[in-house]
Coordinates of C-alpha atoms in Angstrom, one line a residue:
M1 CA 73.0 196.8 96.7
S2 CA 75.1 199.9 95.2
V3 CA 74.7 200.9 91.3
D4 CA 75.7 203.5 89.2
S5 CA 73.7 205.9 87.2
N6 CA 73.4 203.5 84.2
W7 CA 71.9 200.8 85.9
I8 CA 68.5 200.3 84.0
D9 CA 68.0 198.8 80.6
G10 CA 64.8 199.1 78.8
D11 CA 62.7 199.9 75.6
R12 CA 59.1 200.4 74.8
A13 CA 58.5 196.7 75.5
T14 CA 60.7 195.8 78.4
I15 CA 62.6 196.8 81.4
A16 CA 65.5 195.2 83.1
L17 CA 68.6 195.8 85.6
N18 CA 71.8 196.4 83.9
R19 CA 73.9 193.6 85.2
T20 CA 77.1 194.9 84.2
N21 CA 76.8 198.2 86.2
M22 CA 75.2 196.7 89.4
W23 CA 76.2 194.5 92.4
S24 CA 74.1 192.4 94.7
D25 CA 75.1 190.2 97.3
A26 CA 73.1 187.1 95.7
S27 CA 75.0 187.6 92.4
E28 CA 78.2 187.7 94.4
F29 CA 77.1 184.7 96.3
T30 CA 76.5 182.5 93.0
R31 CA 79.8 183.9 91.5
L32 CA 81.7 182.5 94.3
L33 CA 80.1 179.3 94.1
S34 CA 80.7 178.8 90.5
E35 CA 84.4 180.0 90.9
T36 CA 84.8 176.7 93.3
E37 CA 83.4 174.7 90.7
A38 CA 86.3 175.6 88.3
H39 CA 88.7 173.8 90.4
N40 CA 90.2 170.6 89.0
H41 CA 89.0 168.3 91.9
P42 CA 85.7 166.4 92.6
P43 CA 83.0 168.7 93.1
D44 CA 82.5 167.7 97.0
V45 CA 86.0 168.1 97.8
V46 CA 86.9 171.2 99.6
C47 CA 90.5 172.9 99.0
E48 CA 91.9 175.7 100.8
Q49 CA 91.1 177.9 98.1
C50 CA 87.5 176.5 98.0
A51 CA 87.2 177.1 101.7
E52 CA 88.0 180.8 101.5
L53 CA 85.6 181.3 98.7
L54 CA 82.8 179.5 100.6
K55 CA 83.5 181.6 103.5
Q56 CA 83.3 184.9 101.6
A57 CA 79.8 183.3 100.3
V58 CA 78.5 182.5 103.8
A59 CA 79.2 186.1 105.2
L60 CA 77.2 187.4 102.1
Y61 CA 74.3 185.3 103.1
A62 CA 72.5 187.5 105.8
G63 CA 69.1 186.3 105.3
D64 CA 66.5 184.8 102.9
F65 CA 66.3 186.4 99.5
M66 CA 64.5 189.6 99.2
S67 CA 63.1 188.9 102.6
G68 CA 60.3 191.5 103.5
F69 CA 59.6 192.6 99.9
S70 CA 56.5 191.7 97.9
L71 CA 54.4 192.7 95.0
K72 CA 50.7 193.3 95.4
D73 CA 48.6 190.8 93.6
S74 CA 51.6 189.3 91.6
I75 CA 51.3 185.7 91.8
D76 CA 53.9 185.2 89.1
Y77 CA 56.5 187.4 91.2
D78 CA 55.7 185.5 94.3
D79 CA 56.3 182.2 92.9
W80 CA 59.8 183.5 91.0
Q81 CA 60.6 184.8 94.6
M82 CA 59.9 181.7 96.4
E83 CA 61.9 179.6 93.6
Q84 CA 64.6 181.7 94.2
R85 CA 64.5 181.8 97.9
E86 CA 64.2 177.9 98.2
W87 CA 67.2 177.7 95.6
L88 CA 69.6 179.9 97.5
R89 CA 68.7 178.6 100.9
R90 CA 69.7 175.0 99.3
E91 CA 72.7 176.4 98.0
F92 CA 73.8 178.0 101.0
A93 CA 72.7 174.7 103.3
D94 CA 75.2 173.0 101.1
V95 CA 78.0 175.5 101.6
V96 CA 78.0 175.4 105.2
R97 CA 77.6 171.6 105.1
R98 CA 81.1 171.5 103.3
L99 CA 82.9 173.9 105.2
S100 CA 81.6 171.6 108.4
V101 CA 83.1 168.8 106.9
F102 CA 86.3 170.8 105.8
H103 CA 87.1 171.7 109.3
A104 CA 86.2 168.4 110.8
D105 CA 88.6 166.8 108.6
L106 CA 91.3 169.2 109.9
R107 CA 89.9 168.2 113.5
Q108 CA 89.1 172.0 114.3
F109 CA 85.9 171.2 115.7
E110 CA 84.9 174.7 117.2
Q111 CA 85.0 175.8 113.3
A112 CA 83.1 172.6 112.2
I113 CA 80.5 173.2 114.9
K114 CA 80.1 176.6 114.0
Y115 CA 79.0 175.8 110.4
A116 CA 77.1 172.7 111.4
K117 CA 74.9 175.0 113.6
R118 CA 74.4 177.5 110.4
W119 CA 73.5 174.2 108.5
V120 CA 70.9 173.1 111.0
T121 CA 69.4 176.6 111.2
A122 CA 68.9 176.8 107.1
D123 CA 67.7 173.2 107.1
P124 CA 66.5 172.1 110.6
L125 CA 64.3 169.1 109.4
H126 CA 67.2 167.7 107.4
E127 CA 68.3 164.9 109.8
A128 CA 72.1 164.3 108.1
A129 CA 72.5 168.3 109.7
Q130 CA 71.6 167.3 112.9
R131 CA 73.6 164.3 112.9
Q132 CA 76.7 166.1 112.0
L133 CA 76.3 168.5 114.8
M134 CA 75.4 165.6 117.2
R135 CA 78.8 164.1 115.9
L136 CA 80.9 167.3 116.1
Y137 CA 79.5 168.0 119.7
A138 CA 80.5 164.4 120.7
A139 CA 84.1 164.4 119.0
N140 CA 84.7 167.8 120.9
G141 CA 84.1 166.4 124.4
E142 CA 80.6 167.9 124.4
R143 CA 78.3 164.8 125.0
T144 CA 75.8 166.7 126.8
E145 CA 75.3 169.0 123.8
A146 CA 75.2 166.1 121.6
L147 CA 72.4 164.4 123.5
R148 CA 70.6 167.7 124.1
Q149 CA 70.6 168.0 120.2
Y150 CA 69.1 164.7 119.7
K151 CA 66.4 165.5 122.2
Q152 CA 65.7 168.8 120.3
T153 CA 65.5 166.7 117.0
V154 CA 63.2 164.3 118.1
D155 CA 60.7 167.1 119.7
L156 CA 61.2 169.2 116.2
L157 CA 60.4 166.1 113.9
D158 CA 57.4 165.3 116.2
E159 CA 55.8 168.9 116.0
E160 CA 56.6 169.5 112.4
L161 CA 56.3 166.1 110.6
A162 CA 54.8 163.7 113.2
T163 CA 57.5 161.3 112.4
P164 CA 60.3 159.7 114.5
P165 CA 63.7 160.2 113.7
E166 CA 65.6 157.7 111.1
D167 CA 67.2 154.8 112.6
E168 CA 70.7 156.1 111.7
T169 CA 69.8 159.1 113.9
N170 CA 68.9 156.9 116.8
T171 CA 71.7 154.6 116.3
L172 CA 74.3 157.5 116.7
Y173 CA 72.1 159.0 120.0
E174 CA 72.8 155.4 121.4
A175 CA 76.2 155.3 120.4
I176 CA 76.9 158.7 122.0
L177 CA 74.8 157.8 125.3
N178 CA 76.9 154.7 125.7
G179 CA 80.3 156.2 124.9
L180 CA 80.8 153.9 121.6
G181 CA 81.8 156.4 119.2
D182 CA 80.1 156.8 115.7
P183 CA 79.0 153.3 114.2
T184 CA 77.4 155.2 111.4
A185 CA 80.8 156.7 110.3
S186 CA 82.2 153.6 109.4
A187 CA 79.1 152.4 107.2
T188 CA 80.0 155.4 105.0
N189 CA 83.4 154.2 104.2
C190 CA 82.9 150.6 103.2
A191 CA 84.1 149.2 99.8
V192 CA 80.2 148.6 98.6
T193 CA 79.6 151.3 96.0
S194 CA 76.1 152.9 96.4
V195 CA 73.9 155.9 95.6
L196 CA 70.9 155.7 98.0
P197 CA 67.8 157.6 98.8
P198 CA 66.9 158.7 102.2
L199 CA 65.7 156.4 104.4
P200 CA 61.9 156.7 105.0
S201 CA 61.0 157.6 108.4
L202 CA 57.8 155.7 108.5
L203 CA 56.2 152.7 106.7
I204 CA 53.3 150.8 107.8
G205 CA 51.2 147.9 106.3
R206 CA 53.7 147.1 103.7
E207 CA 55.2 144.0 105.2
D208 CA 53.5 141.6 102.5
V209 CA 54.4 144.2 99.6
L210 CA 58.1 144.1 100.7
R211 CA 58.3 140.4 101.3
E212 CA 56.7 140.0 97.7
I213 CA 59.1 142.4 95.7
K214 CA 62.2 140.7 97.7
Q215 CA 61.1 137.2 96.4
R216 CA 61.3 139.0 92.9
L217 CA 64.7 140.4 93.6
G218 CA 66.2 136.8 94.5
I219 CA 65.3 136.6 98.5
G220 CA 63.2 133.4 98.9
G221 CA 62.6 133.3 95.3
E222 CA 64.1 133.1 91.9
Q223 CA 65.6 136.6 91.0
R224 CA 63.9 138.4 88.0
P225 CA 66.1 140.7 86.1
V226 CA 63.3 143.6 86.0
T227 CA 60.4 144.5 88.6
V228 CA 58.2 147.4 87.3
I229 CA 56.0 148.9 90.2
Q230 CA 53.1 150.9 89.4
G231 CA 50.3 152.2 91.1
W232 CA 48.1 155.4 91.9
P233 CA 49.8 158.7 92.6
G234 CA 50.6 158.8 96.3
V235 CA 50.5 154.8 96.8
G236 CA 53.8 154.8 98.2
K237 CA 56.0 153.6 95.3
S238 CA 59.0 155.7 95.8
T239 CA 58.7 155.0 99.8
V240 CA 58.7 151.3 99.2
V241 CA 61.9 151.1 96.8
A242 CA 63.8 153.4 99.3
M243 CA 63.0 151.3 102.3
L244 CA 64.3 148.2 100.0
A245 CA 67.5 150.1 99.1
H246 CA 68.3 150.4 102.8
D247 CA 67.1 146.7 103.8
R248 CA 69.7 144.5 105.2
E249 CA 68.5 141.6 103.2
M250 CA 69.1 143.5 100.1
V251 CA 72.4 144.3 101.0
E252 CA 73.4 140.8 101.5
Q253 CA 71.8 139.9 98.3
Y254 CA 73.5 142.6 96.2
P255 CA 76.9 142.9 98.0
D256 CA 78.3 145.1 95.3
G257 CA 75.6 148.0 96.2
V258 CA 72.7 149.7 95.3
L259 CA 72.3 152.6 92.7
W260 CA 69.4 154.7 92.9
V261 CA 67.8 157.5 90.6
S262 CA 64.6 159.5 90.9
L263 CA 63.8 161.0 87.4
G264 CA 60.5 162.7 87.3
E265 CA 59.0 164.4 84.3
T266 CA 61.9 166.2 83.0
P267 CA 65.2 164.9 84.2
S268 CA 68.6 165.8 83.6
L269 CA 69.8 162.6 82.3
I270 CA 73.4 163.7 82.1
S271 CA 73.4 165.0 85.5
E272 CA 71.7 161.8 87.0
I273 CA 73.7 159.2 85.4
S274 CA 77.0 161.3 86.0
V275 CA 76.1 160.6 89.7
W276 CA 76.5 157.1 89.1
A277 CA 79.5 157.2 87.0
E278 CA 81.2 159.6 90.1
A279 CA 80.4 156.7 92.5
F280 CA 82.6 154.1 90.2
G281 CA 85.4 156.8 89.6
L282 CA 84.4 157.2 86.0
S283 CA 83.9 160.8 86.0
E284 CA 86.3 163.4 84.5
P285 CA 85.6 166.8 85.5
T286 CA 87.6 168.6 82.9
R287 CA 85.8 166.8 80.1
M288 CA 82.1 166.8 78.8
R289 CA 80.9 163.3 78.6
K290 CA 77.6 161.9 76.7
V291 CA 74.6 159.9 78.2
E292 CA 75.5 157.2 76.0
E293 CA 79.3 156.9 76.9
L294 CA 78.7 157.0 80.4
S295 CA 76.0 154.4 80.3
A296 CA 78.2 152.2 78.2
Q297 CA 81.0 152.6 80.7
L298 CA 78.7 151.6 83.8
T299 CA 77.4 148.7 81.7
A300 CA 81.3 147.4 81.5
V301 CA 82.2 148.0 85.1
L302 CA 79.0 146.4 86.4
R303 CA 79.1 143.3 83.9
D304 CA 80.4 141.0 86.9
K305 CA 79.0 142.6 89.7
R306 CA 75.9 142.0 91.7
V307 CA 74.1 145.3 92.1
L308 CA 70.5 146.3 92.6
L309 CA 69.5 149.4 90.0
I310 CA 66.6 151.4 91.3
I311 CA 65.0 153.9 88.6
D312 CA 62.3 155.7 90.2
D313 CA 59.3 157.8 88.9
V314 CA 59.8 157.2 85.1
W315 CA 57.3 159.2 83.0
Q316 CA 58.8 158.5 79.6
V317 CA 60.3 155.1 78.8
E318 CA 63.4 156.5 76.9
H319 CA 64.4 158.2 80.1
A320 CA 64.9 155.0 81.8
A321 CA 67.1 153.5 79.0
P322 CA 70.6 154.9 80.0
F323 CA 70.1 153.5 83.4
R324 CA 69.5 150.0 82.2
V325 CA 72.9 148.9 82.8
G326 CA 74.4 145.9 84.6
G327 CA 75.2 142.3 83.8
H328 CA 73.1 139.1 84.6
A329 CA 73.7 139.2 88.2
C330 CA 72.4 142.8 88.5
A331 CA 68.6 143.3 88.9
H332 CA 66.3 146.7 87.9
L333 CA 63.5 147.7 90.1
I334 CA 61.7 150.5 88.4
T335 CA 58.4 152.4 89.4
S336 CA 56.0 154.6 87.4
R337 CA 52.3 156.2 88.3
L338 CA 51.8 155.7 84.4
N339 CA 50.3 152.2 83.5
D340 CA 51.4 152.6 80.0
V341 CA 55.0 153.5 80.7
A342 CA 55.2 150.7 83.3
T343 CA 53.6 148.1 80.7
A344 CA 56.5 149.2 78.1
L345 CA 59.4 148.8 80.7
A346 CA 58.3 145.5 81.6
P347 CA 59.6 142.5 79.6
T348 CA 56.4 140.5 80.4
A349 CA 53.3 140.8 82.1
V350 CA 54.5 138.9 85.1
D351 CA 57.5 141.5 85.5
L352 CA 54.6 144.1 86.6
Y353 CA 53.9 144.5 90.2
R354 CA 50.8 146.6 91.0
L355 CA 51.2 148.3 94.5
P356 CA 48.1 148.0 96.4
L357 CA 46.3 150.7 98.8
L358 CA 46.5 150.1 102.3
T359 CA 43.8 147.8 104.1
D360 CA 41.6 149.7 106.6
Q361 CA 43.4 148.1 109.3
A362 CA 47.0 149.2 108.3
A363 CA 45.5 152.7 107.3
L364 CA 44.2 153.1 110.8
E365 CA 47.5 152.0 112.3
L366 CA 49.1 154.7 110.3
L367 CA 46.7 157.4 111.1
H368 CA 47.1 156.2 114.9
K369 CA 51.1 156.6 114.3
L370 CA 50.5 160.2 112.9
T371 CA 48.0 161.3 115.4
P372 CA 47.5 158.9 118.4
E373 CA 45.3 161.2 120.6
T374 CA 42.8 161.7 117.7
V375 CA 42.4 157.9 117.0
S376 CA 42.2 157.3 120.7
Q377 CA 39.6 159.9 121.5
Y378 CA 37.4 159.9 118.4
P379 CA 38.0 156.0 116.9
A380 CA 34.4 155.8 115.1
E381 CA 35.5 159.3 113.1
A382 CA 39.0 158.0 112.5
R383 CA 37.7 154.4 111.0
A384 CA 35.2 156.4 108.8
L385 CA 38.1 159.0 107.6
V386 CA 40.2 156.0 106.9
R387 CA 37.4 154.3 104.8
N388 CA 36.8 157.7 103.0
L389 CA 40.5 158.1 101.9
E390 CA 40.4 154.4 100.5
G391 CA 44.0 153.5 101.8
L392 CA 45.9 155.9 100.1
P393 CA 49.5 156.6 102.1
L394 CA 49.6 160.3 100.7
A395 CA 46.0 161.1 101.9
L396 CA 46.7 159.6 104.9
H397 CA 49.8 161.2 106.0
V398 CA 48.6 164.7 105.0
A399 CA 45.4 164.2 107.1
G400 CA 47.2 162.8 110.1
R401 CA 49.8 165.6 110.1
L402 CA 46.8 168.2 109.9
L403 CA 45.1 166.4 112.7
H404 CA 48.1 166.2 114.8
S405 CA 48.6 170.0 114.6
E406 CA 45.0 170.7 115.4
A407 CA 45.2 168.4 118.1
R408 CA 48.3 170.1 119.8
L409 CA 46.4 173.4 119.6
G410 CA 43.5 171.9 121.4
W411 CA 41.0 173.3 118.5
G412 CA 38.1 171.4 116.7
V413 CA 39.4 168.0 116.0
R414 CA 36.0 166.3 115.5
E415 CA 35.2 169.1 112.9
L416 CA 38.4 168.5 111.1
L417 CA 37.7 165.0 111.1
A418 CA 34.5 165.7 109.3
E419 CA 36.2 168.2 106.7
L420 CA 38.9 165.9 105.9
G421 CA 36.3 162.9 105.1
A422 CA 34.4 165.3 102.7
G423 CA 38.0 166.1 101.0
T424 CA 38.0 169.7 102.4
G425 CA 41.6 170.8 102.9
L426 CA 43.4 167.7 101.7
L427 CA 44.3 169.3 98.1
G428 CA 45.8 172.6 99.5
A429 CA 47.8 170.9 102.2
Q430 CA 51.6 170.4 101.9
A431 CA 52.8 167.0 100.8
P432 CA 55.0 164.9 103.0
S433 CA 58.8 166.0 102.7
D434 CA 59.5 162.4 101.1
M435 CA 57.2 162.9 98.3
R436 CA 58.5 166.6 97.2
M437 CA 59.5 167.5 93.5
R438 CA 63.0 168.0 93.2
D439 CA 63.5 169.6 97.1
I440 CA 60.3 171.6 96.7
S441 CA 57.6 170.5 99.1
P442 CA 54.5 171.0 97.0
T443 CA 50.7 170.8 97.8
V444 CA 48.9 167.5 97.2
A445 CA 47.2 169.4 94.3
A446 CA 50.3 170.1 92.7
L447 CA 51.4 166.3 92.8
L448 CA 48.3 165.2 91.2
K449 CA 48.5 168.0 88.6
R450 CA 51.5 166.3 87.6
S451 CA 49.4 163.8 86.0
T452 CA 46.7 165.5 84.4
D453 CA 48.8 168.4 83.3
A454 CA 50.1 165.9 80.8
L455 CA 46.7 165.4 79.3
D456 CA 45.7 167.3 76.5
A457 CA 42.7 169.7 77.0
A458 CA 39.7 167.6 75.8
S459 CA 41.1 164.5 77.8
R460 CA 41.6 166.5 81.0
Q461 CA 38.0 168.0 80.7
R462 CA 36.8 164.4 80.4
F463 CA 38.5 163.3 83.4
A464 CA 37.1 166.3 85.3
V465 CA 33.7 165.5 84.8
L466 CA 34.1 161.9 86.2
G467 CA 34.5 163.8 89.6
L468 CA 30.9 164.5 89.5
F469 CA 30.2 160.9 89.9
V470 CA 29.3 160.9 93.8
P471 CA 29.2 157.2 95.2
K472 CA 32.3 156.1 97.3
P473 CA 34.1 154.2 95.5
A474 CA 33.7 156.1 92.3
T475 CA 32.9 153.5 89.8
F476 CA 31.3 153.4 86.4
D477 CA 31.1 151.5 83.1
L478 CA 31.8 152.7 79.8
A479 CA 28.2 153.3 78.9
A480 CA 28.2 155.9 82.0
M481 CA 31.5 157.4 80.8
G482 CA 30.3 157.7 77.2
A483 CA 27.0 159.5 78.3
A484 CA 29.1 162.0 80.7
W485 CA 31.4 162.8 77.9
G486 CA 29.1 162.8 74.9
L487 CA 30.8 160.2 72.9
T488 CA 29.5 157.4 71.2
D489 CA 32.9 155.3 71.7
P490 CA 34.6 156.6 75.0
R491 CA 37.1 153.7 74.7
P492 CA 40.0 155.7 73.4
T493 CA 39.6 158.2 76.2
A494 CA 39.1 155.5 78.7
R495 CA 42.3 153.6 77.7
L496 CA 44.5 157.0 77.9
L497 CA 43.1 157.4 81.5
V498 CA 44.0 154.0 82.3
G499 CA 47.2 154.4 80.6
R500 CA 48.0 157.7 82.6
G501 CA 47.3 155.9 85.9
L502 CA 44.2 158.2 86.5
L503 CA 41.7 155.2 86.1
E504 CA 41.9 151.7 87.2
P505 CA 39.9 148.8 85.5
I506 CA 38.0 146.3 87.8
S507 CA 35.9 143.4 87.3
G508 CA 32.5 143.5 85.2
G509 CA 33.9 145.9 82.8
R510 CA 34.2 148.9 85.2
F511 CA 36.4 151.5 86.0
Q512 CA 37.4 152.9 89.3
M513 CA 38.9 156.5 90.4
H514 CA 40.4 156.7 93.7
A515 CA 38.6 159.4 96.3
L516 CA 41.5 161.9 96.2
L517 CA 41.6 161.9 92.3
V518 CA 37.9 162.4 92.5
L519 CA 38.7 165.5 94.6
H520 CA 41.3 166.5 92.0
A521 CA 39.0 166.0 89.3
R522 CA 36.3 168.4 90.9
S523 CA 39.0 171.2 91.6
L524 CA 39.6 171.0 87.8
I525 CA 36.2 171.7 87.1
A526 CA 36.3 174.9 89.3
E527 CA 39.8 176.0 88.5
E528 CA 39.7 175.7 84.4
G529 CA 36.1 176.8 83.9
F530 CA 35.0 173.2 82.7
V531 CA 31.1 173.4 81.8
Q532 CA 29.4 170.2 83.6

């Protein structure tokens, strides 16, 4: 970084760098990317001018943002630095991806491989990057290198995520191994218009669920125009709909394609619906569009088409409205962790589908897939852990990966099994990559806090107090909740917590809280200083 003498702006309250009198590689990097966005062509197209600008940006990216620099006892700075670092890393990965595709289209395979390698280095767990490098090696006559890249990918996914490669990666490997070319390439150029989520790498114990939802979508049953899936945080709603989006029977049922969007708490509706519009050639880069206008145009385009529209992770009813497009032959599949939102989105009670927890048998099978050595060596402890985690896929994935890592090191797996059964270590562990928030892999606690942070302070405190109920499963009636909260009428708060997906009514006028939410409730007592 080079600066002149007038590089600080400040007064008695603030101090900042004068951006007009300084140069930094990070600022120049983002400026170069912005310059490519001003070109009059679709954003993923790379022209000759774009390529030169992107290559300049690559040359500037020598490492992670402010690597090696930190401030002592500054959590806010650490969070900011991490966000900037992850954002710049994602932008860089996209730049080298685009350059790799650019040179591949020109059949300049050596250059394309160079940028694909940078893409893999920047995002090694992204299988699309690994597949791009495998394809380029094969196209360049380096079949052995392509097969070696696949083996490295398999080992990396097993070591870091304890998951097998995606079907598309395996299919590509088989094609290269047998000299058949790339059967996955033609699949991306078909006439069907789709916007698809990543294909889940692992789904166990959901055969009945998939069959029941398919029936609602017209496969072996009468097609319903809307199906709303609701369930506990971490129960696998997004994973199930992602699997359906790629399912062969769904492709046949909806021959004009699948449109998918994941909204979350604070979506950019114009950005998300623009993706759908671009898929049908409705976008105009030089013109600002409104959400309502794009929604109306999509409705017109889809009027006579047979498309499955998936609206995932809805937090507010109004957020889903622009995506309720299409004609009578289309179907909507919507997910929400919030019971009141799910109820409002479902035309009738029959259109609601409560995604169940895994059975003990399916949960044990999932745990065995994630950490086979643990389940084989400690079968009784593994079964006890499955019961304690109450069939929640999120908890099982996190526990399985922790155990797999511990087993590889040859350390105290039995001790870790006991700790995980008691909940120790689960909340602070990283969530699986397919449950990340906007490309940031959060902790399990962060995922759960998305639900409780939306509560007012009094309701959040009452939720936390429920964590003091010890038995598993944690169940209680209105009288017990009223006593714990000091309320003569606990029904409004109970109704709110049920609506937010934090409590579940069960038979006999009782309510249940999942074991992982009990742990989260107890952590709130400690973190926010709630008095028992």
